[in-house]
PDB file of C-alpha atoms in Angstrom:
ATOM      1  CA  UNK A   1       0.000   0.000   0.000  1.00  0.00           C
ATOM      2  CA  UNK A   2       0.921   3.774  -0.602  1.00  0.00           C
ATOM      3  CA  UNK A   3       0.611   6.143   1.716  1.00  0.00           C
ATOM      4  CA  UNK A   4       0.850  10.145   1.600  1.00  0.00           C
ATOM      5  CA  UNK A   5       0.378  11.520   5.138  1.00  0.00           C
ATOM      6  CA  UNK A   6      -0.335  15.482   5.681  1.00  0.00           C
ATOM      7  CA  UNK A   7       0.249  16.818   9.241  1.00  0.00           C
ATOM      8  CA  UNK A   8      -0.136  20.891   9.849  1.00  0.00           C
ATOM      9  CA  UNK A   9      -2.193  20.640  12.919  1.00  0.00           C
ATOM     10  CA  UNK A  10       0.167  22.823  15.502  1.00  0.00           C
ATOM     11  CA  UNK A  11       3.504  23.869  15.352  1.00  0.00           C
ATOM     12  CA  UNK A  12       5.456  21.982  12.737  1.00  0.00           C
ATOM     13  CA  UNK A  13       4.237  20.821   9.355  1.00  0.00           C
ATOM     14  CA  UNK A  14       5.455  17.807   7.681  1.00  0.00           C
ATOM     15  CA  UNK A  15       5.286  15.284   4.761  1.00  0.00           C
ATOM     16  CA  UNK A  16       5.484  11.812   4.667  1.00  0.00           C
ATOM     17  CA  UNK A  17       4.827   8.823   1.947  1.00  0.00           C
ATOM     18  CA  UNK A  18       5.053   4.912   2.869  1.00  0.00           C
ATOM     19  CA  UNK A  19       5.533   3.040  -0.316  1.00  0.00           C
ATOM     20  CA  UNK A  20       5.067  -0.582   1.091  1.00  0.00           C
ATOM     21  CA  UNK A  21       4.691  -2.976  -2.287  1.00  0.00           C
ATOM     22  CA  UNK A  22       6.993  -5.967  -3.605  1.00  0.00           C
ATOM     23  CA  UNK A  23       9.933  -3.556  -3.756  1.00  0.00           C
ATOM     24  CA  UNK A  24      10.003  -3.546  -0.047  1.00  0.00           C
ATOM     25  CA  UNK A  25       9.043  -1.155   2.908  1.00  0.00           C
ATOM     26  CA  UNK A  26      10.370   2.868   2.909  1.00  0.00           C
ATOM     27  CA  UNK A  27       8.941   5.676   4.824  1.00  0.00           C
ATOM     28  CA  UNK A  28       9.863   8.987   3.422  1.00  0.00           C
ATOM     29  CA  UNK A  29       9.365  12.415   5.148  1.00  0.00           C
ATOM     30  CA  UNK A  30       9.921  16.127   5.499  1.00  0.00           C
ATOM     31  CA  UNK A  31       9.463  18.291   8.127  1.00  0.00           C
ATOM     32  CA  UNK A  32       9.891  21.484   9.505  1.00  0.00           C
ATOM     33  CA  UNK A  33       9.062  23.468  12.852  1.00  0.00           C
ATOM     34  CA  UNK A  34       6.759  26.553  12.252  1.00  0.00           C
ATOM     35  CA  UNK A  35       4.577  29.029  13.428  1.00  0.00           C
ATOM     36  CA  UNK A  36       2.865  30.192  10.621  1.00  0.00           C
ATOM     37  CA  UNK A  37       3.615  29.035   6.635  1.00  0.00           C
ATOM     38  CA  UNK A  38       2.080  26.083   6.554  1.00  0.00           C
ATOM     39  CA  UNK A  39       0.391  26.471   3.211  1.00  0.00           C
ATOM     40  CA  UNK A  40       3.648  27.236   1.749  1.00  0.00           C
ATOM     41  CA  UNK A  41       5.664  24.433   2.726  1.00  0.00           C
ATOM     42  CA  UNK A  42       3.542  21.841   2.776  1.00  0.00           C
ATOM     43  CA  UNK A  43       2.900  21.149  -1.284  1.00  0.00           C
ATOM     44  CA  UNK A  44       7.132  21.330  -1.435  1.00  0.00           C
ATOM     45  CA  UNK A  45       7.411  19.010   0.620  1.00  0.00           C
ATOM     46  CA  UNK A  46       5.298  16.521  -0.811  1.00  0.00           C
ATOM     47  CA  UNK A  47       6.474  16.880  -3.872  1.00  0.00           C
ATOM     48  CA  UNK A  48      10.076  16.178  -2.370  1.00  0.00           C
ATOM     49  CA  UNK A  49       8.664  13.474  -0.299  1.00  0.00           C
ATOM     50  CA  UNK A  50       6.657  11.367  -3.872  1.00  0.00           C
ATOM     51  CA  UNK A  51       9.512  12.025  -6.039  1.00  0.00           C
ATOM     52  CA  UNK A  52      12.330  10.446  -3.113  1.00  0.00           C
ATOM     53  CA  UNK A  53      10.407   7.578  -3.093  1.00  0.00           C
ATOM     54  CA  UNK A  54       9.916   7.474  -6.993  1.00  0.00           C
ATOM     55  CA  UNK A  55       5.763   7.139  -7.059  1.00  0.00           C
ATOM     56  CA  UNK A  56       3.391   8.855  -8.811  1.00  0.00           C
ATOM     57  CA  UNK A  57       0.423  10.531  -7.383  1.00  0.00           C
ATOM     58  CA  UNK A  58      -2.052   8.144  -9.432  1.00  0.00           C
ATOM     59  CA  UNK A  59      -0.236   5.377  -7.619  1.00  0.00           C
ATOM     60  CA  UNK A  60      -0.996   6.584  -4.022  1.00  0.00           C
ATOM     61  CA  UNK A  61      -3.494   4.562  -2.248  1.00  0.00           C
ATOM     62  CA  UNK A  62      -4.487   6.623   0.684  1.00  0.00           C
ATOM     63  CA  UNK A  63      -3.912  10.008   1.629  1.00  0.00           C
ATOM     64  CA  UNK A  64      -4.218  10.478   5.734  1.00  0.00           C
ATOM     65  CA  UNK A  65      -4.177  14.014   7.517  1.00  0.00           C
ATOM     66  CA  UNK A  66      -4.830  14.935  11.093  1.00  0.00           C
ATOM     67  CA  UNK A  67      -7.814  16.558  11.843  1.00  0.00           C
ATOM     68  CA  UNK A  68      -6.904  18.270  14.597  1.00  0.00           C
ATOM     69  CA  UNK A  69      -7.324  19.276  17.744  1.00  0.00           C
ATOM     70  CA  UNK A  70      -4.653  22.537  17.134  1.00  0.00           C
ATOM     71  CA  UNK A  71      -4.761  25.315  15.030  1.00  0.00           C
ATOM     72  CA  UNK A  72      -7.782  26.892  13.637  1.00  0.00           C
ATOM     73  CA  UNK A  73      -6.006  27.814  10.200  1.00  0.00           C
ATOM     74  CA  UNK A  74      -3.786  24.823  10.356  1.00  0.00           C
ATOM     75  CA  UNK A  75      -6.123  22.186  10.937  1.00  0.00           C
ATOM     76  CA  UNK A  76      -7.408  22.918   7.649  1.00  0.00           C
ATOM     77  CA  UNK A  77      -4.156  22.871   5.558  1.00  0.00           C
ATOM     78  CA  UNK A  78      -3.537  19.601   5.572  1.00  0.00           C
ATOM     79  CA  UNK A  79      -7.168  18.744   5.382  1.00  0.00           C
ATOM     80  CA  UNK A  80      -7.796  20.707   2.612  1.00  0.00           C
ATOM     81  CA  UNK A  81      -4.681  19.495   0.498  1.00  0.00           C
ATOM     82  CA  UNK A  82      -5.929  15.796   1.406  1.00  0.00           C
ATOM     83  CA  UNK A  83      -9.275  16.066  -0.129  1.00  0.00           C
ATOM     84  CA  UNK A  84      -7.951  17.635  -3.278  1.00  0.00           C
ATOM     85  CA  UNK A  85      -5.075  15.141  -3.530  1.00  0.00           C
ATOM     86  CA  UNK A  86      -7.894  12.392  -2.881  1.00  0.00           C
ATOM     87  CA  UNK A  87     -10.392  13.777  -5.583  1.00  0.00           C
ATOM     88  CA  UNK A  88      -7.807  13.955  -8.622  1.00  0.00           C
ATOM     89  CA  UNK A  89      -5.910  10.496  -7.734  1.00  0.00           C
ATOM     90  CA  UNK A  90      -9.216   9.115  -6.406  1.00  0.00           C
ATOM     91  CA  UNK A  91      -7.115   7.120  -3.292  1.00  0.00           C
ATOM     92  CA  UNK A  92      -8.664   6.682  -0.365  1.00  0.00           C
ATOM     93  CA  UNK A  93      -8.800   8.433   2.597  1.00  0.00           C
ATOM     94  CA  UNK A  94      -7.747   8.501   6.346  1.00  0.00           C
ATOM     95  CA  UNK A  95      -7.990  10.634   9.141  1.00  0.00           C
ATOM     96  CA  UNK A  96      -7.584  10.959  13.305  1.00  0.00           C
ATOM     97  CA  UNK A  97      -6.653  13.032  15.593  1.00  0.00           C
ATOM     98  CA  UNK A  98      -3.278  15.320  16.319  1.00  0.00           C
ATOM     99  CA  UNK A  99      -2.966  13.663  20.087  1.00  0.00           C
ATOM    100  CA  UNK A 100      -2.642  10.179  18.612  1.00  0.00           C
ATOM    101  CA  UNK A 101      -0.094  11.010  16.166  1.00  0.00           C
ATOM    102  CA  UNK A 102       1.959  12.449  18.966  1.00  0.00           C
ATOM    103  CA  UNK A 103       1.653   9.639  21.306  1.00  0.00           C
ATOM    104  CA  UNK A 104       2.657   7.137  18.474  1.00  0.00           C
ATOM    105  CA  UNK A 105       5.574  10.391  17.588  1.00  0.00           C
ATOM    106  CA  UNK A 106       6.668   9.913  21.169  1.00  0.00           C
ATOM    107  CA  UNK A 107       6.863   6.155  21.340  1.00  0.00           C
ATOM    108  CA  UNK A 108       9.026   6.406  18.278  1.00  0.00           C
ATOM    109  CA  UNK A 109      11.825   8.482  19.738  1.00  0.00           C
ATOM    110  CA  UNK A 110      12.312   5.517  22.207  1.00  0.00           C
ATOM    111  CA  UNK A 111       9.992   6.539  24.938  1.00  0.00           C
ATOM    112  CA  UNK A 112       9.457   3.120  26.587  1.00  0.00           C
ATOM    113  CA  UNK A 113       6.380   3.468  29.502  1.00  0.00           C
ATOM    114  CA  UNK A 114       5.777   0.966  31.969  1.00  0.00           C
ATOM    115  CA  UNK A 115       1.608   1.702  32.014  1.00  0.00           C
ATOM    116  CA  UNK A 116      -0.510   4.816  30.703  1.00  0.00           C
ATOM    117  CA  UNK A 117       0.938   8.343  29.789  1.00  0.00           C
ATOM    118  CA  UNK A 118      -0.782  11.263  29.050  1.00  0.00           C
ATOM    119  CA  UNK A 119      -0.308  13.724  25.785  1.00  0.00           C
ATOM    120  CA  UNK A 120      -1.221  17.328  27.097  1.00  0.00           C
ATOM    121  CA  UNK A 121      -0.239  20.371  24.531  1.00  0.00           C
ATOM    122  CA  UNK A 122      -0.660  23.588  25.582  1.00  0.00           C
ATOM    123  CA  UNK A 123      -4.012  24.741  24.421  1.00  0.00           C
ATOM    124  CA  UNK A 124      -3.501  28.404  25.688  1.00  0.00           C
ATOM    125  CA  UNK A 125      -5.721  30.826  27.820  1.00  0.00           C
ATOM    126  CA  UNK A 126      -4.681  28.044  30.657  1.00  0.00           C
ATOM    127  CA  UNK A 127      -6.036  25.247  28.817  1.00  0.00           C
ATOM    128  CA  UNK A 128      -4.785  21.958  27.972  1.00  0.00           C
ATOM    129  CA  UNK A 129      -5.118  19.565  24.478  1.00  0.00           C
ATOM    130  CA  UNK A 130      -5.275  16.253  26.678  1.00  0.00           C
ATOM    131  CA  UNK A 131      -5.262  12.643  25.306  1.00  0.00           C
ATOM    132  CA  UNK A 132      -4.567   9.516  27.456  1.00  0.00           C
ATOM    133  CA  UNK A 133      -2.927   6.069  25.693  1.00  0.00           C
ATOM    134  CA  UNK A 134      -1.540   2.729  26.680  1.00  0.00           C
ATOM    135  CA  UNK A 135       2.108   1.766  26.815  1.00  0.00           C
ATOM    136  CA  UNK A 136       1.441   0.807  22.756  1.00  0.00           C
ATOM    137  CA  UNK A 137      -0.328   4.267  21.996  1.00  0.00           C
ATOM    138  CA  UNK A 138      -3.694   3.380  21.914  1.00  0.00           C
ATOM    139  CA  UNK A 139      -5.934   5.663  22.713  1.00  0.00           C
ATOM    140  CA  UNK A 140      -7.857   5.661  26.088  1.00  0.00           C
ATOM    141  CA  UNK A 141      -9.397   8.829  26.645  1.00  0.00           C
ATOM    142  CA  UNK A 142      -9.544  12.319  24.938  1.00  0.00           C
ATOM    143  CA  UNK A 143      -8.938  14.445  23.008  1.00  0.00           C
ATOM    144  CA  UNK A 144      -9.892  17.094  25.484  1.00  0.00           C
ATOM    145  CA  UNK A 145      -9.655  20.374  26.192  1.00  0.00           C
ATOM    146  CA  UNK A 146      -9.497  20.967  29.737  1.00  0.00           C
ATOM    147  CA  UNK A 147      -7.619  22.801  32.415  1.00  0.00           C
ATOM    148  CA  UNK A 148      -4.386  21.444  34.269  1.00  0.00           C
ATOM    149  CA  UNK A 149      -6.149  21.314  37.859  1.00  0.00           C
ATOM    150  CA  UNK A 150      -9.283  19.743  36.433  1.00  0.00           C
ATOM    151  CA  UNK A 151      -7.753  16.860  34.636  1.00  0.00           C
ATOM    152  CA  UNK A 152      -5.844  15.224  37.117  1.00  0.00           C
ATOM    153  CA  UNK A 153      -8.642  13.624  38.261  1.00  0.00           C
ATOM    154  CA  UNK A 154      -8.936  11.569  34.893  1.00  0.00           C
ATOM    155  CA  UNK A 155      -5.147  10.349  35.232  1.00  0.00           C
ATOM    156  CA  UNK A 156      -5.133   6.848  36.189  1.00  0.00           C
ATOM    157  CA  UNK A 157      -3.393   5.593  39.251  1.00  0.00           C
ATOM    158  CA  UNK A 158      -0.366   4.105  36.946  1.00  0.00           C
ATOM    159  CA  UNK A 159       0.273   7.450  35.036  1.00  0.00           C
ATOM    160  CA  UNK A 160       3.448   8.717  35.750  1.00  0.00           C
ATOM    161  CA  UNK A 161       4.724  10.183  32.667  1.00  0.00           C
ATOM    162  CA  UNK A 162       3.199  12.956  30.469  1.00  0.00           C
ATOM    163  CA  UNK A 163       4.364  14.578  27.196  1.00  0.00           C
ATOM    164  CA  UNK A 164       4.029  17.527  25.054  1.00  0.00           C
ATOM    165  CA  UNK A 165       4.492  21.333  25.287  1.00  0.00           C
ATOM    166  CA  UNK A 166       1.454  21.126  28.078  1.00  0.00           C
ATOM    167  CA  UNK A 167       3.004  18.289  30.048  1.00  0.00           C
ATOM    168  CA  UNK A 168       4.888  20.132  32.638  1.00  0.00           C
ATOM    169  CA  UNK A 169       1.335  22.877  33.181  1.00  0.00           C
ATOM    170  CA  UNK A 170       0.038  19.092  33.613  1.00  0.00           C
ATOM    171  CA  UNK A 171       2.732  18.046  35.958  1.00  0.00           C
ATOM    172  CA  UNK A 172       2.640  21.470  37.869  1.00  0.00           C
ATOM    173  CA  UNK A 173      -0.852  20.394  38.503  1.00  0.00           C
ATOM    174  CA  UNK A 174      -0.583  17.154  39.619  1.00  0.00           C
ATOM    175  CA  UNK A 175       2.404  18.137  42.221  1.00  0.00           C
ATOM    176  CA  UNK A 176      -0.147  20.162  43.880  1.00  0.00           C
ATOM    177  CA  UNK A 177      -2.443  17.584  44.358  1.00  0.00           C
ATOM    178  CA  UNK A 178       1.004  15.639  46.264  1.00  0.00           C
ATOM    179  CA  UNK A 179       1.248  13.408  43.184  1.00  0.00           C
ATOM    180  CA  UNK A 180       4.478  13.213  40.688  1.00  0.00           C
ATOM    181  CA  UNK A 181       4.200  13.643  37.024  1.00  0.00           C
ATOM    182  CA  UNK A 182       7.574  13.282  34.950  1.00  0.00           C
ATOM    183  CA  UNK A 183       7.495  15.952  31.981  1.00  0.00           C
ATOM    184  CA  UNK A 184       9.012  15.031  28.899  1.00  0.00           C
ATOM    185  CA  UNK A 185       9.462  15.793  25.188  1.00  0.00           C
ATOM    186  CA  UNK A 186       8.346  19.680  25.442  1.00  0.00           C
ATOM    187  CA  UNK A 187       8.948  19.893  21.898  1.00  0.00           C
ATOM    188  CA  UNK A 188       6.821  17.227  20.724  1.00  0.00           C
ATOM    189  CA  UNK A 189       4.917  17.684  17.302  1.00  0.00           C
ATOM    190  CA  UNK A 190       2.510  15.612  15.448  1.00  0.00           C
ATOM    191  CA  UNK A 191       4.696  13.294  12.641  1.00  0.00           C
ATOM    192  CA  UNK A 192       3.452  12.504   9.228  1.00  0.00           C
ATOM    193  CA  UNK A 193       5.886   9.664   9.499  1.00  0.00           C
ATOM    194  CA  UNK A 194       3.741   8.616  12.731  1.00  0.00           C
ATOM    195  CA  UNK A 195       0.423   8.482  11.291  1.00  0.00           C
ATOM    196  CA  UNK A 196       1.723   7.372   7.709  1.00  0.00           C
ATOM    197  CA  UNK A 197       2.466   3.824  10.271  1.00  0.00           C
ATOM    198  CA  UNK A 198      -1.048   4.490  12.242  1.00  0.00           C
ATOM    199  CA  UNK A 199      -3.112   4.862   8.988  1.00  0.00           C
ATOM    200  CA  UNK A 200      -1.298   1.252   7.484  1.00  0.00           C
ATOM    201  CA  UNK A 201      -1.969  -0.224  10.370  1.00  0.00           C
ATOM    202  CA  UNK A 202      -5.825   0.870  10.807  1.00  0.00           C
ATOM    203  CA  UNK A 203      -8.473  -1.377   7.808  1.00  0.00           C
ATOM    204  CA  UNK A 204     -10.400   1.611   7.955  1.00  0.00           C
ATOM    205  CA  UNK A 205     -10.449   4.725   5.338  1.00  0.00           C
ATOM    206  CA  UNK A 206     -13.676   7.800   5.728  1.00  0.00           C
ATOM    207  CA  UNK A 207     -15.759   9.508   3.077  1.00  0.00           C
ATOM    208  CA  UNK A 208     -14.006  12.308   3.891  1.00  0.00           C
ATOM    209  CA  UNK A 209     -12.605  14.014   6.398  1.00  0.00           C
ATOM    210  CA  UNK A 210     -13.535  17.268   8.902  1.00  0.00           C
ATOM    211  CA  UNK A 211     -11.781  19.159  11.330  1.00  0.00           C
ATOM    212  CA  UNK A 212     -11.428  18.377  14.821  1.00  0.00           C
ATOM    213  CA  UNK A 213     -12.054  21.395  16.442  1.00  0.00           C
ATOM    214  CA  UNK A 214     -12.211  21.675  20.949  1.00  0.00           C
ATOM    215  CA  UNK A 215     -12.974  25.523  21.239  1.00  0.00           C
ATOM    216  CA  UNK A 216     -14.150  28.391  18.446  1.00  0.00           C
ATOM    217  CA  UNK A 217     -11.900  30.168  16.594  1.00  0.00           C
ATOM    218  CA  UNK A 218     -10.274  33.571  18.148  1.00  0.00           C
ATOM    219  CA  UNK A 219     -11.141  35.593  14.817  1.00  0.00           C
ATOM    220  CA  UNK A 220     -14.711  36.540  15.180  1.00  0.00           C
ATOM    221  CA  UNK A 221     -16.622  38.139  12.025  1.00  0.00           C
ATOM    222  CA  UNK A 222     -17.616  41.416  12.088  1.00  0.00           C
ATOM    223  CA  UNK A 223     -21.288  42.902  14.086  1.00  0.00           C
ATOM    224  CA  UNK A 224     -22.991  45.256  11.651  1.00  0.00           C
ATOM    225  CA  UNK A 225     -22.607  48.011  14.754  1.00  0.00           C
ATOM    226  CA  UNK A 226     -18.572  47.331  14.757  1.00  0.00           C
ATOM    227  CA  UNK A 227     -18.681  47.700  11.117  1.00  0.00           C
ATOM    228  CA  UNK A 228     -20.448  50.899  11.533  1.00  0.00           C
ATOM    229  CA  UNK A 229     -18.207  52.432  13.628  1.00  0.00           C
ATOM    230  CA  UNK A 230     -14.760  51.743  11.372  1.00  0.00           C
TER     231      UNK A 230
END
């Protein structure tokens, strides 16, 4: 099976294609750390990623993205780019959400936990993206959005380990309810390469796929008595 996976949910974007056919197994990807520019780098990086690992795009299979929770804008990138991808190669699609992909992301750098962990990135306006997963990465509770204090009461008895750029507002949390929470992986992203492996290993594909959005966006249109006033 081929796979093109799409990630600009937060704050990286990346590329990544898994050509898996008698040849043998490769998993190719690109990624950056951003802020903003998603929409710019994502397209040159797929192009890098297909033509690395020599496919065309009428030989893809199934295109995956996540579908959030992060970014408003971003969210919709990689969405976006899937379902136009999809419609002119006609592959399949896949989808699921930005937590996962960082829990399998984590698990990949060598992260080896002896029971639960928690994925927690920081939401803003003292709120918290929260997912919990098994030692494997499978998905247990969540996504969430929630604050620190008020999700410690979800985390199981065995959790001792969180990750994420929300894990240590998590473990902050928890120290003040006496319990220990080890931070780690501030830094973490969401990894095409990650769900590339989570959408081979799933049978299922969607109709199509929407965004996963835990709060409204922070742009609000216009009342007709603010427009009066500009």
């Amino acid at each position: 099976m081929n796979i093109l996976a799409l990630d600009t949910s937060m704050g990286a974007c990346s590329a990544a294609v898994l050509r898996d056919d008698d040849a043998g197994h490769a998993l190719i990807a690109r990624d950056a750390e951003m802020a903003r520019g998603h929409a710019e780098a994502l397209m040159p990086m797929v192009a890098e990623a297909m033509a690395e690992a020599k496919l065309r795009f009428d030989e893809l299979d199934l295109i995956a993205a996540t579908q959030g929770p992060g970014s408003f804008t971003g969210v919709r990138i990689a969405i976006a780019a899937a379902l136009g991808l999809a419609l002119v190669t006609r592959a399949r699609l896949y989808g699921t959400d930005s937590l996962t992909v960082m829990a399998r992301t984590a698990l990949a750098t060598g992260m080896n936990p002896k029971g639960p962990f928690a994925v927690a990135a920081d939401a803003r306006r003292s709120m918290l993206y929260f997912g919990l997963y098994d030692e494997t990465g499978q998905r247990l509770d969540g996504p969430l959005l929630v604050a620190p204090d008020g999700v410690v009461d979800l985390l199981p008895d065995a959790l001792s380990v969180a990750v994420g750029s929300g894990a240590a507002l998590l473990a902050d949390a928890a120290a003040r309810r006496g319990r220990f929470l080890d931070a780690k992986l501030p830094e973490l992203q969401p990894s095409a390469a990650a769900l590339a492996e989570i959408a081979r290993s799933s049978d299922e594909s969607l109709p199509t796929l929407r965004p996963l959005y835990l709060r409204p966006p922070d742009a609000k249109p216009q009342t007709p008595l603010m427009a009066t006033r500009r």
